[in-house]
Short mmCIF file of C-alpha atoms and ligand atoms in Angstrom, two decimals:
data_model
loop_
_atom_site.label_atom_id
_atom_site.label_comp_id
_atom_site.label_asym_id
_atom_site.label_seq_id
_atom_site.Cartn_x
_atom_site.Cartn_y
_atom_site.Cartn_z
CA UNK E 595 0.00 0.00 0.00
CA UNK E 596 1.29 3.17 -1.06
CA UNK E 597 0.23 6.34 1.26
CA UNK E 598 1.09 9.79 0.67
CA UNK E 599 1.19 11.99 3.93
CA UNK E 600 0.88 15.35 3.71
CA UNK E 601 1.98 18.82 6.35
CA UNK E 602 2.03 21.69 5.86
CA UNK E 603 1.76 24.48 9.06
CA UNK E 604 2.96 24.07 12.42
CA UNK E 605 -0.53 22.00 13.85
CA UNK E 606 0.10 19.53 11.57
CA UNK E 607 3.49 18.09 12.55
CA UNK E 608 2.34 16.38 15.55
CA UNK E 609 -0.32 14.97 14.17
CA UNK E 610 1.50 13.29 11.13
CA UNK E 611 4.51 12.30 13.19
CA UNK E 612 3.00 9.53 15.25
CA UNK E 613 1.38 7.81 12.21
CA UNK E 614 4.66 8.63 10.50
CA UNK E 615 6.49 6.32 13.25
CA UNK E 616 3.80 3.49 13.46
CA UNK E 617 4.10 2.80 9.82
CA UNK E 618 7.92 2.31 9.96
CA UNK E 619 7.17 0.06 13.06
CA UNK E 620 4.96 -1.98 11.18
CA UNK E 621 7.35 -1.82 8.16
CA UNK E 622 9.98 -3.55 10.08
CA UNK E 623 7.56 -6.28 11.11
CA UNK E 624 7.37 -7.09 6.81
CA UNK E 625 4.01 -5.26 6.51
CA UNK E 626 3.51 -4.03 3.00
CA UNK E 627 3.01 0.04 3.12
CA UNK E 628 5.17 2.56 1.55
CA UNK E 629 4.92 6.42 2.02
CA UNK E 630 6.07 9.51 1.11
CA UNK E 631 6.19 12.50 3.37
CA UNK E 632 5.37 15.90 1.44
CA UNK E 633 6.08 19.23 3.08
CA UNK E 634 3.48 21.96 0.91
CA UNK E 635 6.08 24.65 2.51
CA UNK E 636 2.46 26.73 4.15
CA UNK E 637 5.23 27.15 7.23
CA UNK E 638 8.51 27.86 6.10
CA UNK E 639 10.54 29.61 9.14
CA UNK E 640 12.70 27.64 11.57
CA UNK E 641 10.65 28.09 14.94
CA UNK E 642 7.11 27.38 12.98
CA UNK E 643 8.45 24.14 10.67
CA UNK E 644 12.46 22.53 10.66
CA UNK E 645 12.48 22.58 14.80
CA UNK E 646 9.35 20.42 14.91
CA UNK E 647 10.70 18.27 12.34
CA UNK E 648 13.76 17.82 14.30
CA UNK E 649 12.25 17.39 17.98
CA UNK E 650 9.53 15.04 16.59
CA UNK E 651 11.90 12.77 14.34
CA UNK E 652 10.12 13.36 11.63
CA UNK E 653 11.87 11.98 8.69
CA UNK E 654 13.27 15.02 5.70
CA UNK E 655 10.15 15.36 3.89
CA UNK E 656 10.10 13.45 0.48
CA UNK E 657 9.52 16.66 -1.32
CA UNK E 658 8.87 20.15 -0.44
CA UNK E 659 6.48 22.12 -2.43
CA UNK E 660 7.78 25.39 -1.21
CA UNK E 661 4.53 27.25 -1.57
CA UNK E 662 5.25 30.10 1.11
CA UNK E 663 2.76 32.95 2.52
CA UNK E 664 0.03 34.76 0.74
CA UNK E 665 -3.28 35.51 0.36
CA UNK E 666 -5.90 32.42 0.96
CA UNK E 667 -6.45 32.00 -2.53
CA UNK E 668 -2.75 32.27 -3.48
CA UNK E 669 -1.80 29.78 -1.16
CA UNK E 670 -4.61 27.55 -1.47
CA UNK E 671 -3.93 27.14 -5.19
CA UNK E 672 -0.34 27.19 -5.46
CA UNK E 673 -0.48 24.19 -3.04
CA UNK E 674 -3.36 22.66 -5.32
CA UNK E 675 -1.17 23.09 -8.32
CA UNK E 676 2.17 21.62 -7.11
CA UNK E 677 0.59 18.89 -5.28
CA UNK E 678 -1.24 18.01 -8.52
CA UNK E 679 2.46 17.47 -10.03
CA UNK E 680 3.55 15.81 -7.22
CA UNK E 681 0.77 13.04 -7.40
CA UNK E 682 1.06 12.51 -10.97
CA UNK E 683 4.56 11.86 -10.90
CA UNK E 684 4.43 9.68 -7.60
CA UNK E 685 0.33 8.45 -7.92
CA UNK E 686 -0.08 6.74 -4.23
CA UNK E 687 -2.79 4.39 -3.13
CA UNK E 688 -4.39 6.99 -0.56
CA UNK E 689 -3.39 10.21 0.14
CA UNK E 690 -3.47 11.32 4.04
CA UNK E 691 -4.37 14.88 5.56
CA UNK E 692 -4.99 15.80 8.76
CA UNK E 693 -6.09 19.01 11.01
CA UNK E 694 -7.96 22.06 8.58
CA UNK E 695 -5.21 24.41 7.62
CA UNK E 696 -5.10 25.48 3.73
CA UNK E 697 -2.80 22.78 2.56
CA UNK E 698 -5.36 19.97 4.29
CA UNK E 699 -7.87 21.52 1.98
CA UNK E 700 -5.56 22.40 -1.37
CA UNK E 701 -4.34 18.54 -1.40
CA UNK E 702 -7.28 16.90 -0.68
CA UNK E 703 -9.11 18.67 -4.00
CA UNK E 704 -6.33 18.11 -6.00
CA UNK E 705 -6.17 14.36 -4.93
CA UNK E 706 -9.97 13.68 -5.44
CA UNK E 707 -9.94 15.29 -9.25
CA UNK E 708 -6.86 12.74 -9.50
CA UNK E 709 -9.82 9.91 -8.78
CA UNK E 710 -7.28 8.93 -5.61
CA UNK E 711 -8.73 8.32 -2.07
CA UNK E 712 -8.48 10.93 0.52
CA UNK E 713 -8.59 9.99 4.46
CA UNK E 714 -8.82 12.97 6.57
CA UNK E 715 -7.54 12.63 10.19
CA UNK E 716 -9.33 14.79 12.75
CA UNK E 717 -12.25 14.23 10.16
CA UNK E 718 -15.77 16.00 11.18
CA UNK E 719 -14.88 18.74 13.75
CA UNK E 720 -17.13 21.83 13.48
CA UNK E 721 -17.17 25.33 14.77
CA UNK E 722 -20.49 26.04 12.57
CA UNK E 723 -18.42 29.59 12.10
CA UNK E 724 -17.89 30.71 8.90
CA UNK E 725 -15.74 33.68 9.13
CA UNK E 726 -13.17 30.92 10.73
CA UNK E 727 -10.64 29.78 7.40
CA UNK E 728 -10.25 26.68 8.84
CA UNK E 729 -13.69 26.06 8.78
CA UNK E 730 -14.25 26.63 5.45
CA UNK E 731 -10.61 24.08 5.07
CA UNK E 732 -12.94 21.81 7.25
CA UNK E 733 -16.21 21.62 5.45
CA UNK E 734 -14.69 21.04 1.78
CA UNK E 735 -12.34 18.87 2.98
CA UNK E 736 -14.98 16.42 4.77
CA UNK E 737 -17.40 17.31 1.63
CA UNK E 738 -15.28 14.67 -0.46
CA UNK E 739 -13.13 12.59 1.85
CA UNK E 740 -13.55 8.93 1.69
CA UNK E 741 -12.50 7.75 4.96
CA UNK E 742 -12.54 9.78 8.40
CA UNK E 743 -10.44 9.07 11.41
CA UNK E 744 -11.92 11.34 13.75
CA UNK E 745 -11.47 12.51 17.73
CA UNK E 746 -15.04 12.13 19.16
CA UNK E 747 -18.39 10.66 18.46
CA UNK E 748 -19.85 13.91 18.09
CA UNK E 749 -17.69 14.25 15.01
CA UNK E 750 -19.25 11.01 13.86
CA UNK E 751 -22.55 12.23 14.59
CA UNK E 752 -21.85 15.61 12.34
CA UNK E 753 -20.21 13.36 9.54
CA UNK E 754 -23.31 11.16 9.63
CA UNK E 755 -25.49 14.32 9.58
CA UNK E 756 -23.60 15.33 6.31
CA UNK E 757 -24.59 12.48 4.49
CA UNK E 758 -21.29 9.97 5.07
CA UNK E 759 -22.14 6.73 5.17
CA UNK E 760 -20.60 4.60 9.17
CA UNK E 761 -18.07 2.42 6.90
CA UNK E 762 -16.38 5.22 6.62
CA UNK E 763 -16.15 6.93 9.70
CA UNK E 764 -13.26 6.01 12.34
CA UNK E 765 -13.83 7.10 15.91
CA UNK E 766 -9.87 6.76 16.52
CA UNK E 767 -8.83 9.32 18.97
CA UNK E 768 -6.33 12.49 18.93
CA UNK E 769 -3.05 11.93 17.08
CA UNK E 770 -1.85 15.02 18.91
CA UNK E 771 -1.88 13.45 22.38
CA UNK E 772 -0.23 10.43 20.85
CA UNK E 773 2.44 12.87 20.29
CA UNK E 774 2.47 14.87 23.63
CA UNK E 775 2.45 11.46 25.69
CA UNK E 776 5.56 10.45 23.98
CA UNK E 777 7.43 13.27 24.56
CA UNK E 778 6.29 14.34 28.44
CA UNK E 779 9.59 12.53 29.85
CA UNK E 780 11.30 14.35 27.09
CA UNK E 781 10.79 18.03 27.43
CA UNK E 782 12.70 20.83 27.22
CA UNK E 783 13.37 23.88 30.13
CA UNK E 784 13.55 27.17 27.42
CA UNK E 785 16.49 29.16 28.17
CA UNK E 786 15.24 31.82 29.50
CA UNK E 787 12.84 30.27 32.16
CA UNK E 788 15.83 30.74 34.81
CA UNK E 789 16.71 34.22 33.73
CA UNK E 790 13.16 35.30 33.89
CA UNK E 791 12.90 33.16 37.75
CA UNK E 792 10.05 31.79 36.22
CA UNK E 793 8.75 29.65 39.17
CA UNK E 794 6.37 26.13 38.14
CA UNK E 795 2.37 27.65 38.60
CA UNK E 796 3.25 31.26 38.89
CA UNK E 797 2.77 32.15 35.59
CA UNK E 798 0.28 32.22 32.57
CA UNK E 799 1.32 31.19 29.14
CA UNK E 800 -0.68 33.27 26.43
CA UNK E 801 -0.71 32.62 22.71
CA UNK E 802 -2.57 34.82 20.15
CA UNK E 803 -3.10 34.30 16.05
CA UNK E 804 -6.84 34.73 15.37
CA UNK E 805 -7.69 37.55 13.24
CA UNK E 806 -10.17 38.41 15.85
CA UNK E 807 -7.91 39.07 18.81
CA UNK E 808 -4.62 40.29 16.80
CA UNK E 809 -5.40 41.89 14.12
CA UNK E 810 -6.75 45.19 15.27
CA UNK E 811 -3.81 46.61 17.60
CA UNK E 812 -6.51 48.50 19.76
CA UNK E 813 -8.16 45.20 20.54
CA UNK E 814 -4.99 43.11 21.34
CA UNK E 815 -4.21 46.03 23.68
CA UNK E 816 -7.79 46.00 25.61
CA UNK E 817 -6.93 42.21 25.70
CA UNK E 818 -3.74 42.24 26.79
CA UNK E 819 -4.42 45.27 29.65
CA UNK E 820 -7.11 43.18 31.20
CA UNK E 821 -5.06 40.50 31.84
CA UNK E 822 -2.30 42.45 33.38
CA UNK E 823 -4.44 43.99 35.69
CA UNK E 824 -6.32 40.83 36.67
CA UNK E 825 -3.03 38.54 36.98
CA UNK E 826 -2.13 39.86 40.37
CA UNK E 827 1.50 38.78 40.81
CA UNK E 828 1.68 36.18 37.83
CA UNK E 829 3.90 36.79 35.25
CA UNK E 830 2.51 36.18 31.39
CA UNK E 831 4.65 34.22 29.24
CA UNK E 832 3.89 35.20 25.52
CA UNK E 833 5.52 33.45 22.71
CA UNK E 834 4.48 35.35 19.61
CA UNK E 835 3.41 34.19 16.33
CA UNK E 836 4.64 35.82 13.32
CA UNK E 837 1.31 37.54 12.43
CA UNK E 838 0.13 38.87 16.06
CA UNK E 839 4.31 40.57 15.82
CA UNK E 840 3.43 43.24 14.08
CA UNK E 841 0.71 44.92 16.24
CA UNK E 842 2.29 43.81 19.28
CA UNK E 843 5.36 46.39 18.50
CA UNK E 844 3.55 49.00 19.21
CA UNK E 845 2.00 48.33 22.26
CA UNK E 846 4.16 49.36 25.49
CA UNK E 847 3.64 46.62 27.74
CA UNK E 848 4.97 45.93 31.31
CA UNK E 849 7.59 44.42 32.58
CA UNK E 850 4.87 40.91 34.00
CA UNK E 851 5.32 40.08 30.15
CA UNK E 852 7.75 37.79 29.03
CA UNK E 853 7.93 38.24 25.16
CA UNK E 854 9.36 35.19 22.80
CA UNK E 855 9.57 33.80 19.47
CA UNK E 856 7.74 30.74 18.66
CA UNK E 857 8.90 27.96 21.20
CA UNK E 858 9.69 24.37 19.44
CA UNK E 859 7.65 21.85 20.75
CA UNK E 860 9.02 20.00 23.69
CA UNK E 861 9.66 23.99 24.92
CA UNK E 862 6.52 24.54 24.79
CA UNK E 863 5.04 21.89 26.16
CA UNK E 864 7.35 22.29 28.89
CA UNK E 865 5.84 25.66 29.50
CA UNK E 866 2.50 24.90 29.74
CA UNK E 867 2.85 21.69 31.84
CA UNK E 868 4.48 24.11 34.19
CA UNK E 869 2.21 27.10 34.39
CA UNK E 870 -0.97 27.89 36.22
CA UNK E 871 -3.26 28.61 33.10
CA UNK E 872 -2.88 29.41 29.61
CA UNK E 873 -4.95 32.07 27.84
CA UNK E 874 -5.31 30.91 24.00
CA UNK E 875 -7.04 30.84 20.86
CA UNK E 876 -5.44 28.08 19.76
CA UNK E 877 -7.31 24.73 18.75
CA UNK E 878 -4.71 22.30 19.42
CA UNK E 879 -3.62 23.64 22.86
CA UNK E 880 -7.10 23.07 24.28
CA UNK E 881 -6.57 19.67 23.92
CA UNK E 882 -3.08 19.52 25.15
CA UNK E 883 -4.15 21.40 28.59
CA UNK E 884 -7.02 18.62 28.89
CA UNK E 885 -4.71 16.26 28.47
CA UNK E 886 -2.52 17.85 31.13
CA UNK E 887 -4.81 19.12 32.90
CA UNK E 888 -3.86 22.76 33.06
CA UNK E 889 -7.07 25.41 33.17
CA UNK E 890 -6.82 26.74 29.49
CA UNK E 891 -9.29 30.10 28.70
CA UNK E 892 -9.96 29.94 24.97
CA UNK E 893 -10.60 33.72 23.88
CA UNK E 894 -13.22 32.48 21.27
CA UNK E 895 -16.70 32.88 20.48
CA UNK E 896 -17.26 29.02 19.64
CA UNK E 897 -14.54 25.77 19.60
CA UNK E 898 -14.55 22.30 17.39
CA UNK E 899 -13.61 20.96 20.20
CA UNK E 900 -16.36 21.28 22.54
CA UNK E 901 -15.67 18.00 24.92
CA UNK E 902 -12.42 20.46 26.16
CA UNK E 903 -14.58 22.49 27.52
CA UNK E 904 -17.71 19.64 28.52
CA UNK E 905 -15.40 17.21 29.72
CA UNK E 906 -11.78 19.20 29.77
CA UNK E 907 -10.17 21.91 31.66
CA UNK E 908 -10.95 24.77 28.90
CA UNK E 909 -13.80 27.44 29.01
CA UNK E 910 -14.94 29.64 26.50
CA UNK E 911 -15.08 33.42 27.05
CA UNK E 912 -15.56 35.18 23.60
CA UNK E 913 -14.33 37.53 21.64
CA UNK E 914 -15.35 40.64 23.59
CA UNK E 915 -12.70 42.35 25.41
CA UNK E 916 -14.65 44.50 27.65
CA UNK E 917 -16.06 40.89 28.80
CA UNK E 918 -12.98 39.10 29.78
CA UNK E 919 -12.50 40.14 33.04
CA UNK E 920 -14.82 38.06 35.03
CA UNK E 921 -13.49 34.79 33.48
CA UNK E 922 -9.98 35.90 34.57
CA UNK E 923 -10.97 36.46 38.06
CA UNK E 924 -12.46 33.14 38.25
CA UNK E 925 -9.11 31.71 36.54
CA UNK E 926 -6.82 33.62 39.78
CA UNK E 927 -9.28 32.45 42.48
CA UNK E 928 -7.57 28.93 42.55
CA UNK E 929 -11.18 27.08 41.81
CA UNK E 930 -11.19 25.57 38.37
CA UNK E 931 -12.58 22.29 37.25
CA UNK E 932 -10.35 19.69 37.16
CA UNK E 933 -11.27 17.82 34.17
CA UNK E 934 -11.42 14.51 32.64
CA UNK E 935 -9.83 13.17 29.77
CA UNK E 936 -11.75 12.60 26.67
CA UNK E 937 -12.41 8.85 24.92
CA UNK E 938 -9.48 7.51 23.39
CA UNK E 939 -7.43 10.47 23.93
CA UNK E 940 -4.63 7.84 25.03
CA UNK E 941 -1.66 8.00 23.37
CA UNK E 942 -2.61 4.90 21.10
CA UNK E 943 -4.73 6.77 17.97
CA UNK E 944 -2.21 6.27 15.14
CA UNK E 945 -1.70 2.39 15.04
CA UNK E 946 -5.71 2.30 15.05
CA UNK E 947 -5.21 4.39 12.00
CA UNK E 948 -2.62 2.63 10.21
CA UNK E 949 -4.45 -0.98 11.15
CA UNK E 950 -7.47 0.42 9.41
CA UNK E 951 -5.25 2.14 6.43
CA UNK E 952 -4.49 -1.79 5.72
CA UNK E 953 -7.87 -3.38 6.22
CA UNK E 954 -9.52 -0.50 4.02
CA UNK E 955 -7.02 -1.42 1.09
CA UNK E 956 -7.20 -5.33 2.05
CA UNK E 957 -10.64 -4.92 0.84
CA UNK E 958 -10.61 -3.06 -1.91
C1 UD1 I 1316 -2.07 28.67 10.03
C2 UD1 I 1316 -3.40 27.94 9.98
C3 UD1 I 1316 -4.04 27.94 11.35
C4 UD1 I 1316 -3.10 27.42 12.41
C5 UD1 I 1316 -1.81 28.24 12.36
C6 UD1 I 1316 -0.80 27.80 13.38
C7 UD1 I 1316 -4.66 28.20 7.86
C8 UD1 I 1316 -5.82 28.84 7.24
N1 UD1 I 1316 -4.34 28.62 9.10
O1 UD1 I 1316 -2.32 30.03 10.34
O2 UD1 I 1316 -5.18 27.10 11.33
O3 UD1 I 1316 -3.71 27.53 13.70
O4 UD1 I 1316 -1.26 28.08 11.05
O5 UD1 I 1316 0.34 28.59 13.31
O6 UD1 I 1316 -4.07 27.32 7.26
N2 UD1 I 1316 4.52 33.37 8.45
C9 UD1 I 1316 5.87 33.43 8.80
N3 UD1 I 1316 6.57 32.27 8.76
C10 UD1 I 1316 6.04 31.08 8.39
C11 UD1 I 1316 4.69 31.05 8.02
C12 UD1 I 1316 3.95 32.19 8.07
O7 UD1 I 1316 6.39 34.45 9.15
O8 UD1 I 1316 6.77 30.06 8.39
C13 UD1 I 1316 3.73 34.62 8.50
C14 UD1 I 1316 3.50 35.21 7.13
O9 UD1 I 1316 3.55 36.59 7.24
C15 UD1 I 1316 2.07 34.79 6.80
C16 UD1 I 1316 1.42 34.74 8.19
O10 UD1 I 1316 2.46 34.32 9.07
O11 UD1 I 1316 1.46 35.66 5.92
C17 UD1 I 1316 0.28 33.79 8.28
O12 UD1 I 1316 0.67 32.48 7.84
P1 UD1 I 1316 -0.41 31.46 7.23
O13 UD1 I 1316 0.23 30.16 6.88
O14 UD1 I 1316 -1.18 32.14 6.16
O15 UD1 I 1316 -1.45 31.22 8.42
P2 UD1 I 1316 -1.26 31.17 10.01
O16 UD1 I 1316 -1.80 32.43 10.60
O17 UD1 I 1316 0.11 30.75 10.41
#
């Protein structure tokens, strides 16, 4: 069986790596699948790509489309374009996606008008909001996928509402916490934790990309004010993403804020296994403080992940700035749920996958 894998942006690495190292596991034991690894180049800098590649031991990427940045369109179809190439030079049996960024979307069209089967890992998530890219990258994605490995039943339940038939739907788990549970007893102190005296639960990790928090500077201030004055002596660790960097310049902030670059992963992870809370709008890293347990305040009006916040240690509080503050008090009065951790969300997603990769082509 031939399987082409594709990443693209920073979410995607961990979820491709695990199923990336089951399949050579299985290789080893003489089962037949081949794949090739292919990089559409969405994320490009060192911090957002080649680290995670590195800490993750994810294999040099077959081929790297080297798309870059630009506008949705732009991106989306340079992607469809050179992945086109790319599977008509090297036509695989199935080609894999996972998460909802734009190369998820751009290579699972171009695949389909190849006539080539498309899985889509993390299958059947929905937001139901439209002015969210990714959910757009979600909905055409799932429109023509053939086989879904998804993280909960209720994504089931929306795939079934769609129209997709149960043969084809996976209730699997999270490839992402197969990812984080192999790397806890491997993470990484960031330098500058001991020059800051960062101490383990006296601090906040925030991280900010939406267009609806960063994008107007006035907002991110409001934002980013209301926290200092709620945090009482915590000190706010803020790794910044290239697209929130702009806006941040020119806000004078104090000296609670600890400003970074992106952190690799087992940095990061480190960070927020140690810290009281993390303030996000993020969709992977309410799953990773569920996992871990960590409160996690997701500055969004609505998540695709609702069992973080039904079952997990996340809550939503909006978009609204001038509405934040009572959801920060509660965070700094010590009494926050403590969580479970949702079905299958155990480390062992990706050889379900890969099992059901072979019995899906065994009977074809
Ligand atoms: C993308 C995903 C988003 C994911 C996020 C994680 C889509 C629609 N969005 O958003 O779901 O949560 O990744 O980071 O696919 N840039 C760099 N270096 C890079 C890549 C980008 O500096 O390596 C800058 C460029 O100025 C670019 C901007 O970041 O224009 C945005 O990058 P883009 O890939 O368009 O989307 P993200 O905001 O990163």
């Amino acid at each position: 069986m031939k399987v082409t894998l594709v990443a693209g942006a920073r979410p995607n690495f961990m979820k491709i790596a695990p199923i990336i190292h089951e399949i050579k596991r299985i290789q080893k034991l003489g089962k037949k699948i081949t794949f090739r690894l292919v990089h559409t180049g969405q994320h490009y800098d060192e911090k957002l790509s080649h680290s995670f590649f590195k800490q993750l031991n994810i294999p040099e990427p077959d081929v790297n489309l080297g798309v870059g940045s630009g506008s949705h369109a732009e991106q989306t179809a340079n992607i469809m374009v050179k992945f086109e190439k790319e599977l008509m030079a090297n036509r695989p049996d199935i080609v894999l996606v996972v998460g909802d960024v734009n190369s998820t979307m751009a290579c699972s069209i171009s695949a389909k008008k190849l006539n080539i089967d498309v899985a889509h890992v993390e299958g059947g998530i929905r937001s139901r909001d439209m002015e969210m890219p990714e959910e757009i990258n979600r909905l055409v994605t799932d429109s023509i996928a053939d086989y879904f490995f998804t993280t909960s039943e209720l994504a089931n339940k929306n795939l079934r509402k769609e129209g997709h038939s149960d043969k084809k739907l996976f209730f699997v788990g999270n490839t992402m916490i197969d990812t984080l549970k192999a790397n806890l007893s491997k993470l990484k102190k960031p330098v500058f934790f001991d020059e800051y005296k960062l101490k383990p639960k006296k601090y906040l990790v925030v991280t900010l990309h939406r267009p609806s928090n960063v994008d107007d500077a006035d907002n991110l201030k409001m934002l980013l004010k209301t926290l200092e004055e709620t945090s009482k002596d915590y000190k706010i660790v803020f790794p910044v993403h290239p697209r929130t960097q702009k806006n941040l310049k020119q806000i004078k902030l104090s000296d609670k804020f600890i400003i970074t670059d992106p952190l690799s992963y087992l940095e990061f992870i480190y960070l927020v296994k140690n810290s009281f809370a993390v303030i996000t709008d993020s969709g992977g890293i309410q799953e990773e403080t569920t996992v871990m347990k960590i409160p996690c305040v997701t500055l969004r009006k609505n998540t695709e992940r609702p069992e973080t916040v039904t079952e997990g240690t996340n809550i939503l509080a909006g978009i609204d700035t001038y509405k934040f503050k009572p959801y920060f008090q509660k965070l700094f009065s010590g009494k926050w749920k403590k969580g479970g951790i949702p079905k299958f969300w155990d480390g062992k997603t990706s050889p379900r996958i890969v099992k059901q990769l072979l019995t899906i082509y065994k009977n074809k």
